[in-house]
Short mmCIF file of C-alpha atoms and ligand atoms in Angstrom, two decimals:
data_model
loop_
_atom_site.label_atom_id
_atom_site.label_comp_id
_atom_site.label_asym_id
_atom_site.label_seq_id
_atom_site.Cartn_x
_atom_site.Cartn_y
_atom_site.Cartn_z
CA MET A 50 42.40 92.38 18.93
CA LEU A 51 40.79 93.38 22.20
CA THR A 52 40.89 96.93 23.51
CA GLU A 53 43.31 98.14 26.18
CA ARG A 54 40.26 98.70 28.34
CA LEU A 55 39.35 95.03 28.23
CA LYS A 56 42.90 93.85 28.72
CA GLN A 57 42.80 95.45 32.16
CA LEU A 58 39.71 93.51 33.17
CA THR A 59 40.30 90.85 35.81
CA PRO A 60 37.87 88.01 35.20
CA SER A 61 35.46 87.36 38.02
CA PRO A 62 37.47 85.60 40.74
CA THR A 63 34.73 83.10 41.36
CA VAL A 64 34.93 81.78 37.79
CA SER A 65 37.75 79.29 38.49
CA LEU A 66 35.94 78.17 41.63
CA ASP A 67 32.76 77.63 39.61
CA THR A 68 34.68 75.66 36.98
CA LYS A 69 36.11 73.39 39.65
CA ILE A 70 32.66 72.94 41.25
CA LYS A 71 31.19 71.93 37.88
CA GLU A 72 34.07 69.54 37.22
CA LEU A 73 33.43 67.73 40.50
CA GLN A 74 29.68 67.74 39.94
CA THR A 75 30.06 66.14 36.50
CA LYS A 76 31.96 63.35 38.21
CA GLY A 77 28.81 62.83 40.30
CA ILE A 78 30.25 64.37 43.49
CA PRO A 79 27.66 66.39 45.45
CA ILE A 80 29.03 69.80 46.44
CA ILE A 81 27.81 72.00 49.29
CA ASN A 82 28.06 75.46 47.86
CA LEU A 83 28.37 78.20 50.48
CA GLY A 84 29.94 80.56 48.00
CA LEU A 85 26.80 82.11 46.59
CA GLY A 86 25.84 85.76 46.95
CA GLU A 87 22.11 85.41 46.59
CA PRO A 88 19.23 84.56 48.93
CA ASP A 89 18.28 80.88 48.80
CA PHE A 90 14.58 81.75 49.23
CA ALA A 91 12.09 81.81 46.38
CA THR A 92 10.89 85.26 45.34
CA PRO A 93 7.77 85.82 47.51
CA LYS A 94 4.65 84.68 45.67
CA ILE A 95 2.94 88.05 45.89
CA ILE A 96 5.85 89.55 43.92
CA SER A 97 5.96 86.79 41.31
CA ASP A 98 2.18 87.07 40.88
CA ALA A 99 2.55 90.77 40.10
CA GLY A 100 5.07 89.81 37.40
CA ILE A 101 2.68 87.23 35.97
CA ASP A 102 -0.14 89.80 36.00
CA ALA A 103 2.10 92.21 34.11
CA ILE A 104 2.70 89.60 31.42
CA GLU A 105 -0.92 88.53 31.19
CA SER A 106 -2.23 92.06 31.03
CA GLY A 107 0.19 92.94 28.24
CA PHE A 108 2.42 95.23 30.30
CA THR A 109 5.31 93.93 28.23
CA HIS A 110 6.73 96.90 26.34
CA TYR A 111 9.37 99.57 26.85
CA THR A 112 8.67 101.94 29.72
CA THR A 113 10.15 105.35 30.51
CA VAL A 114 13.93 104.85 30.63
CA ALA A 115 14.23 105.78 34.33
CA GLY A 116 11.35 103.51 35.35
CA ILE A 117 7.58 103.75 35.63
CA PRO A 118 6.43 106.72 37.73
CA GLU A 119 4.44 104.50 40.16
CA LEU A 120 7.60 102.58 41.02
CA ARG A 121 9.78 105.65 41.37
CA ASN A 122 7.11 107.23 43.59
CA ALA A 123 6.94 104.08 45.70
CA ILE A 124 10.73 104.07 46.06
CA ALA A 125 10.63 107.74 47.10
CA THR A 126 7.99 106.92 49.73
CA GLU A 127 10.02 103.97 51.00
CA LEU A 128 13.24 106.00 51.24
CA GLN A 129 11.42 108.69 53.16
CA LYS A 130 9.70 106.27 55.54
CA GLU A 131 12.55 103.87 56.18
CA ASN A 132 15.63 106.06 55.85
CA GLY A 133 14.45 109.64 56.35
CA LEU A 134 15.61 110.45 52.81
CA LYS A 135 13.54 112.90 50.85
CA TYR A 136 13.77 112.49 47.08
CA ASN A 137 11.37 113.45 44.30
CA SER A 138 10.68 110.81 41.70
CA ASP A 139 12.90 112.66 39.19
CA GLU A 140 15.78 112.11 41.61
CA ILE A 141 15.38 108.34 41.30
CA ILE A 142 16.35 106.00 38.49
CA VAL A 143 15.45 102.33 38.17
CA GLY A 144 17.75 100.09 36.12
CA VAL A 145 18.93 96.60 35.30
CA GLY A 146 20.13 95.69 38.79
CA SER A 147 22.24 97.87 41.03
CA LYS A 148 25.34 96.44 39.37
CA ALA A 149 24.48 98.07 36.03
CA ILE A 150 23.51 101.27 37.81
CA LEU A 151 26.82 101.38 39.66
CA TYR A 152 28.71 101.06 36.40
CA ASN A 153 26.71 103.90 34.87
CA ILE A 154 27.48 106.05 37.91
CA PHE A 155 31.21 105.43 37.49
CA LEU A 156 30.87 106.24 33.77
CA ALA A 157 29.06 109.43 34.63
CA LEU A 158 31.46 110.62 37.33
CA CYS A 159 34.95 109.34 36.50
CA ASN A 160 37.16 111.32 34.18
CA PRO A 161 40.35 109.51 33.15
CA GLY A 162 42.62 109.30 36.17
CA ASP A 163 40.03 110.27 38.77
CA GLU A 164 40.54 108.29 41.96
CA VAL A 165 37.85 106.42 43.83
CA LEU A 166 38.49 105.33 47.41
CA VAL A 167 37.33 101.78 48.07
CA ALA A 168 37.78 100.05 51.43
CA THR A 169 39.01 96.45 51.33
CA PRO A 170 37.91 93.70 51.82
CA THR A 171 35.60 94.63 48.97
CA TRP A 172 33.25 93.24 46.38
CA ASN A 173 35.64 93.16 43.47
CA THR A 174 33.09 94.40 40.90
CA TYR A 175 33.64 97.97 42.14
CA LEU A 176 37.32 97.86 41.26
CA GLU A 177 36.74 96.44 37.80
CA GLN A 178 33.91 98.84 37.02
CA ILE A 179 35.96 101.85 38.12
CA LYS A 180 38.84 100.78 35.85
CA LEU A 181 36.49 100.15 32.92
CA ALA A 182 35.04 103.62 33.39
CA GLY A 183 38.53 105.16 33.22
CA GLY A 184 38.90 105.84 36.93
CA ILE A 185 41.52 104.54 39.32
CA PRO A 186 40.41 102.49 42.32
CA VAL A 187 42.49 103.35 45.39
CA THR A 188 42.09 100.64 47.98
CA VAL A 189 41.89 101.47 51.67
CA PRO A 190 42.85 98.30 53.55
CA LEU A 191 40.94 97.70 56.76
CA ALA A 192 41.77 95.43 59.68
CA PRO A 193 39.14 93.38 61.54
CA PRO A 194 36.35 94.23 62.35
CA PHE A 195 36.66 96.00 58.98
CA LYS A 196 34.85 99.21 59.88
CA LEU A 197 35.74 102.03 57.55
CA THR A 198 36.78 105.27 59.26
CA ALA A 199 37.19 108.81 58.01
CA ALA A 200 40.79 108.71 59.26
CA GLU A 201 41.60 105.73 57.00
CA LEU A 202 40.02 107.50 54.06
CA GLU A 203 41.89 110.71 54.79
CA LYS A 204 45.24 108.91 54.69
CA ASN A 205 44.50 107.86 51.12
CA LEU A 206 43.27 111.19 49.78
CA SER A 207 45.14 112.77 46.89
CA LYS A 208 44.55 115.70 44.56
CA LYS A 209 42.90 113.24 42.19
CA THR A 210 40.41 111.78 44.66
CA LYS A 211 36.91 112.35 43.38
CA ILE A 212 34.69 109.73 44.95
CA ILE A 213 34.33 107.78 48.18
CA LEU A 214 32.62 104.44 47.76
CA LEU A 215 30.70 103.16 50.77
CA ASN A 216 29.17 99.73 51.15
CA SER A 217 27.45 99.31 54.49
CA PRO A 218 26.55 96.58 55.39
CA SER A 219 29.51 95.28 53.47
CA ASN A 220 29.95 92.41 51.11
CA PRO A 221 32.02 90.41 52.16
CA THR A 222 32.41 91.37 55.83
CA GLY A 223 28.90 92.31 56.94
CA ALA A 224 30.38 95.35 58.74
CA VAL A 225 28.15 98.37 59.26
CA ILE A 226 29.49 101.93 59.51
CA GLU A 227 28.03 103.65 62.57
CA ARG A 228 26.40 107.07 62.53
CA GLU A 229 29.29 108.93 64.24
CA GLU A 230 31.76 107.63 61.68
CA LEU A 231 29.42 108.42 58.80
CA GLU A 232 29.24 111.98 60.11
CA GLN A 233 33.03 112.22 59.99
CA ILE A 234 33.10 110.75 56.50
CA ALA A 235 30.42 113.22 55.40
CA ARG A 236 32.51 116.09 56.78
CA LEU A 237 35.55 114.83 54.91
CA ALA A 238 33.60 114.53 51.66
CA VAL A 239 32.20 118.05 51.96
CA LYS A 240 35.57 119.54 52.96
CA HIS A 241 37.36 117.98 49.98
CA ASN A 242 34.52 118.40 47.53
CA LEU A 243 34.12 114.66 46.94
CA TYR A 244 31.19 112.59 45.74
CA VAL A 245 29.95 109.65 47.77
CA ILE A 246 28.46 106.54 46.22
CA SER A 247 26.67 104.68 48.97
CA ASP A 248 25.80 101.09 48.05
CA GLU A 249 23.07 100.21 50.54
CA ILE A 250 21.89 96.97 48.96
CA TYR A 251 22.16 95.00 52.23
CA GLU A 252 20.57 97.72 54.33
CA ARG A 253 17.46 95.69 55.30
CA LEU A 254 19.50 92.61 56.10
CA ARG A 255 20.83 93.76 59.46
CA TYR A 256 20.80 91.97 62.78
CA ALA A 257 20.72 94.84 65.28
CA LYS A 258 17.40 96.50 65.96
CA THR A 259 18.85 99.99 65.47
CA PRO A 260 17.64 102.04 62.49
CA TYR A 261 19.78 102.13 59.37
CA ILE A 262 21.65 105.38 58.80
CA SER A 263 22.26 106.42 55.23
CA ILE A 264 25.02 108.98 54.85
CA ALA A 265 22.71 111.00 52.60
CA SER A 266 20.39 111.58 55.57
CA LEU A 267 23.05 113.49 57.49
CA GLY A 268 22.36 116.93 56.03
CA GLU A 269 21.78 118.80 52.80
CA GLU A 270 25.48 119.35 52.06
CA ILE A 271 26.30 115.66 52.01
CA LYS A 272 23.01 114.70 50.32
CA LYS A 273 23.90 117.02 47.40
CA ARG A 274 27.04 114.99 46.70
CA THR A 275 25.76 111.48 47.44
CA ILE A 276 24.22 108.88 45.17
CA VAL A 277 22.42 106.18 47.12
CA VAL A 278 22.35 102.80 45.37
CA ASN A 279 19.98 100.05 46.36
CA GLY A 280 18.02 97.22 44.79
CA PHE A 281 15.56 94.40 45.11
CA SER A 282 17.88 91.42 44.62
CA LYS A 283 18.90 90.76 48.20
CA THR A 284 15.99 92.09 50.29
CA TYR A 285 13.25 90.47 48.22
CA ALA A 286 15.13 87.45 46.80
CA MET A 287 14.80 88.90 43.29
CA THR A 288 18.31 88.44 41.89
CA GLY A 289 17.09 87.09 38.55
CA TRP A 290 14.57 89.86 37.97
CA ARG A 291 17.40 92.32 37.43
CA ILE A 292 16.16 95.46 39.04
CA GLY A 293 17.87 98.05 41.21
CA PHE A 294 17.78 101.80 41.69
CA ALA A 295 19.72 104.92 42.58
CA ALA A 296 18.65 108.16 44.24
CA GLY A 297 20.62 111.37 44.07
CA PRO A 298 20.82 114.93 42.78
CA LYS A 299 18.56 115.57 39.80
CA GLU A 300 21.41 116.49 37.39
CA ILE A 301 23.20 113.25 38.08
CA ILE A 302 20.07 111.10 37.87
CA SER A 303 19.12 112.79 34.63
CA ALA A 304 22.63 112.13 33.23
CA LEU A 305 22.30 108.50 34.32
CA SER A 306 18.98 108.33 32.53
CA SER A 307 20.52 109.64 29.27
CA LEU A 308 23.31 107.09 29.62
CA GLN A 309 20.93 104.25 30.41
CA GLY A 310 18.77 105.31 27.47
CA GLN A 311 21.69 104.55 25.15
CA ILE A 312 22.81 101.37 26.84
CA THR A 313 19.94 99.25 28.15
CA SER A 314 16.89 101.53 28.02
CA CYS A 315 14.49 100.71 30.83
CA THR A 316 14.78 97.53 32.80
CA SER A 317 12.12 94.87 32.25
CA SER A 318 8.56 96.23 32.49
CA ILE A 319 7.60 92.97 34.21
CA ALA A 320 10.31 93.29 36.85
CA GLN A 321 9.16 96.86 37.50
CA LYS A 322 5.61 95.72 38.29
CA ALA A 323 7.01 92.96 40.50
CA ALA A 324 9.23 95.47 42.33
CA LEU A 325 6.22 97.69 42.93
CA ALA A 326 4.48 94.75 44.61
CA ALA A 327 7.65 94.06 46.61
CA LEU A 328 7.56 97.56 48.08
CA LYS A 329 3.84 97.62 48.71
CA GLU A 330 2.93 94.09 49.71
CA SER A 331 5.80 91.97 50.87
CA LYS A 332 6.80 93.28 54.29
CA GLU A 333 5.89 89.96 55.95
CA SER A 334 8.00 87.87 53.61
CA VAL A 335 10.99 90.12 54.22
CA THR A 336 10.58 89.76 57.98
CA GLU A 337 10.35 85.97 57.64
CA MET A 338 13.53 85.81 55.55
CA LEU A 339 15.37 88.06 57.97
CA THR A 340 14.31 85.91 60.93
CA GLU A 341 15.69 82.84 59.19
CA PHE A 342 18.95 84.61 58.28
CA ALA A 343 19.30 85.75 61.91
CA ALA A 344 18.88 82.17 63.22
CA ARG A 345 21.52 80.88 60.80
CA ARG A 346 23.87 83.68 61.79
CA GLU A 347 23.47 82.79 65.49
CA TYR A 348 24.17 79.16 64.71
CA LEU A 349 27.33 80.01 62.79
CA ILE A 350 28.57 82.40 65.49
CA ARG A 351 28.28 79.53 67.98
CA GLU A 352 29.97 77.02 65.70
CA PHE A 353 32.79 79.24 64.45
CA SER A 354 33.53 80.33 68.04
CA LYS A 355 34.36 76.70 68.87
CA LEU A 356 37.00 76.53 66.12
CA LYS A 357 39.92 78.23 67.78
CA LYS A 358 42.16 78.14 64.72
CA LEU A 359 39.75 80.41 62.89
CA SER A 360 38.87 83.97 63.77
CA PHE A 361 35.99 86.14 62.65
CA SER A 362 33.93 89.21 63.50
CA ALA A 363 30.20 88.52 63.74
CA PRO A 364 28.56 90.10 60.69
CA GLU A 365 26.23 92.97 61.52
CA GLY A 366 24.47 92.73 58.20
CA ALA A 367 24.28 90.91 54.85
CA PHE A 368 24.57 87.10 54.82
CA TYR A 369 28.27 86.39 54.90
CA PHE A 370 30.96 85.41 57.41
CA PHE A 371 34.45 86.60 56.51
CA VAL A 372 36.69 84.19 58.36
CA SER A 373 40.44 84.45 58.90
CA ILE A 374 42.42 81.28 58.14
CA LYS A 375 45.79 82.95 58.51
CA LYS A 376 46.74 80.56 61.33
CA LEU A 377 46.02 77.59 59.09
CA LEU A 378 48.12 78.53 56.09
CA SER A 379 51.04 76.17 55.68
CA GLU A 380 53.40 74.72 53.12
CA LYS A 381 50.62 72.51 51.87
CA TYR A 382 48.11 75.35 51.61
CA PRO A 383 50.16 78.56 51.49
CA THR A 384 47.33 80.86 50.39
CA SER A 385 43.64 81.14 51.11
CA GLU A 386 43.01 80.32 47.46
CA ALA A 387 44.93 77.03 47.82
CA TRP A 388 43.20 76.33 51.15
CA CYS A 389 39.72 76.86 49.64
CA SER A 390 40.67 74.65 46.68
CA GLY A 391 41.77 71.95 49.13
CA LEU A 392 38.50 72.28 51.05
CA LEU A 393 36.57 71.84 47.82
CA GLU A 394 38.57 68.87 46.59
CA LYS A 395 38.78 67.03 49.89
CA GLU A 396 35.52 67.94 51.65
CA HIS A 397 33.41 69.06 48.69
CA LEU A 398 32.58 72.36 50.32
CA ALA A 399 32.78 75.58 48.30
CA VAL A 400 33.56 78.92 49.97
CA VAL A 401 35.12 81.96 48.30
CA PRO A 402 38.79 82.74 49.03
CA GLY A 403 39.70 86.19 50.37
CA GLU A 404 41.73 86.89 47.21
CA ALA A 405 38.39 87.50 45.50
CA PHE A 406 37.86 90.45 47.84
CA GLU A 407 41.41 91.84 47.73
CA SER A 408 42.02 90.27 51.15
CA PRO A 409 44.06 87.07 51.13
CA GLY A 410 44.08 84.98 54.30
CA TYR A 411 40.30 84.72 54.61
CA PHE A 412 37.32 82.94 53.17
CA ARG A 413 33.77 84.17 52.69
CA LEU A 414 31.03 81.78 53.67
CA SER A 415 27.49 82.66 52.64
CA PHE A 416 24.64 81.69 54.94
CA ALA A 417 22.13 82.13 52.19
CA ALA A 418 21.83 78.34 52.41
CA SER A 419 19.71 75.83 54.31
CA PHE A 420 20.50 74.78 57.88
CA THR A 421 21.21 71.30 56.55
CA ASP A 422 23.88 72.64 54.22
CA LEU A 423 25.31 74.97 56.87
CA LYS A 424 25.63 72.07 59.30
CA LYS A 425 27.33 69.92 56.67
CA GLY A 426 29.55 72.90 55.86
CA ILE A 427 30.68 73.28 59.47
CA GLU A 428 31.37 69.54 59.75
CA SER A 429 33.48 69.69 56.58
CA ILE A 430 35.49 72.63 57.88
CA LYS A 431 36.08 70.81 61.19
CA LYS A 432 37.32 67.72 59.36
CA PHE A 433 39.52 69.77 57.07
CA ILE A 434 41.30 71.71 59.79
CA VAL A 435 42.14 68.88 62.19
N1 LIG B 539 26.29 95.60 45.60
C1 LIG B 539 26.80 94.60 46.34
C2 LIG B 539 27.63 94.95 47.52
C3 LIG B 539 26.57 93.27 46.00
O1 LIG B 539 27.06 92.28 46.76
C4 LIG B 539 25.79 92.98 44.86
C5 LIG B 539 25.56 91.59 44.42
O2 LIG B 539 26.21 90.66 44.82
C6 LIG B 539 25.28 94.05 44.11
C7 LIG B 539 25.55 95.34 44.51
C8 LIG B 539 24.51 93.84 42.84
O3 LIG B 539 23.20 93.47 42.98
P1 LIG B 539 22.16 93.56 41.80
O4 LIG B 539 22.85 93.94 40.55
O5 LIG B 539 21.58 92.20 41.71
O6 LIG B 539 21.15 94.61 42.20
#
């Protein structure tokens, strides 16, 4: 009954974890969930108020498909100020979260059989979206500290390679690609006439004081073939508002707008007004959230360092630790999936197994959770591994 396209779709790997969590919760067992990929903070009030204003003032209808001009202008200003990226507002599209935008980009750029290079560990949505769009994801496996290099990409090039996907800082590893390496990757992309999709959604959530480098800022040649993807979900704790954006060459953005016009139309008018307030008025809240994330990260670095059977690279960005449990796998728990299931059943702690990121032997722990939960989480891990 279902199409071939859908038969290829791997269901979200966190679904079985979620089912198990719910099962335990219905039995009345409290679960500490460090598996989530969203900030645990409330959306800053100033942003929510702008949404409420939009509703109360009747700003509740369709807008231009690509987003209201004020918002696209504000995004252009922000990209220029924060990332040295110069885009006109017609080179920017706002949509229903960066996830939906990414899918539209793959639909717009992948002909059947076109290959997209994706470094692993990776957020598995990329792989599924590429397949759905008719492309072929080619994984580029990385070793700790999981920093993508041009050399690794080059090894995986073929005549069919069309796109390089970058995600820096990365979900799930938190790794950031440094400027020198981005320059090499840009050279490679230009030399082989490839597109680059640069998912920069965790760009503000970084723990070094150095400025963020977007590959698109490294010269006109690379900018012409790059689509920068970003959004409001992570930086402004706005996951439920469903709003993200892309910036890139006008022809591509205009194609994305035609596509979006036939699929979702604009994103919510209310979310657009809220996002405008996020850009203009919520710098302080972002700094506060980042300070809290940084303190949690420090705490976890200290605690994980004491657990000699585990190994990890300190995340440079995002809010995840990607921890190796290879030394702990045994007959009882032969895979990271089994190990994480055991941790959930015995200690009632949920983390996501590496299999969900194409990298067995690890788990991803999110520190988008309170200190109380993180402390309980560490205690549970200690008990589980003795
Ligand atoms: N990109 C990465 C790497 C993510 O981890 C996520 C969410 O988990 C997204 C994009 C999607 O974010 P949204 O659709 O909420 O903008």
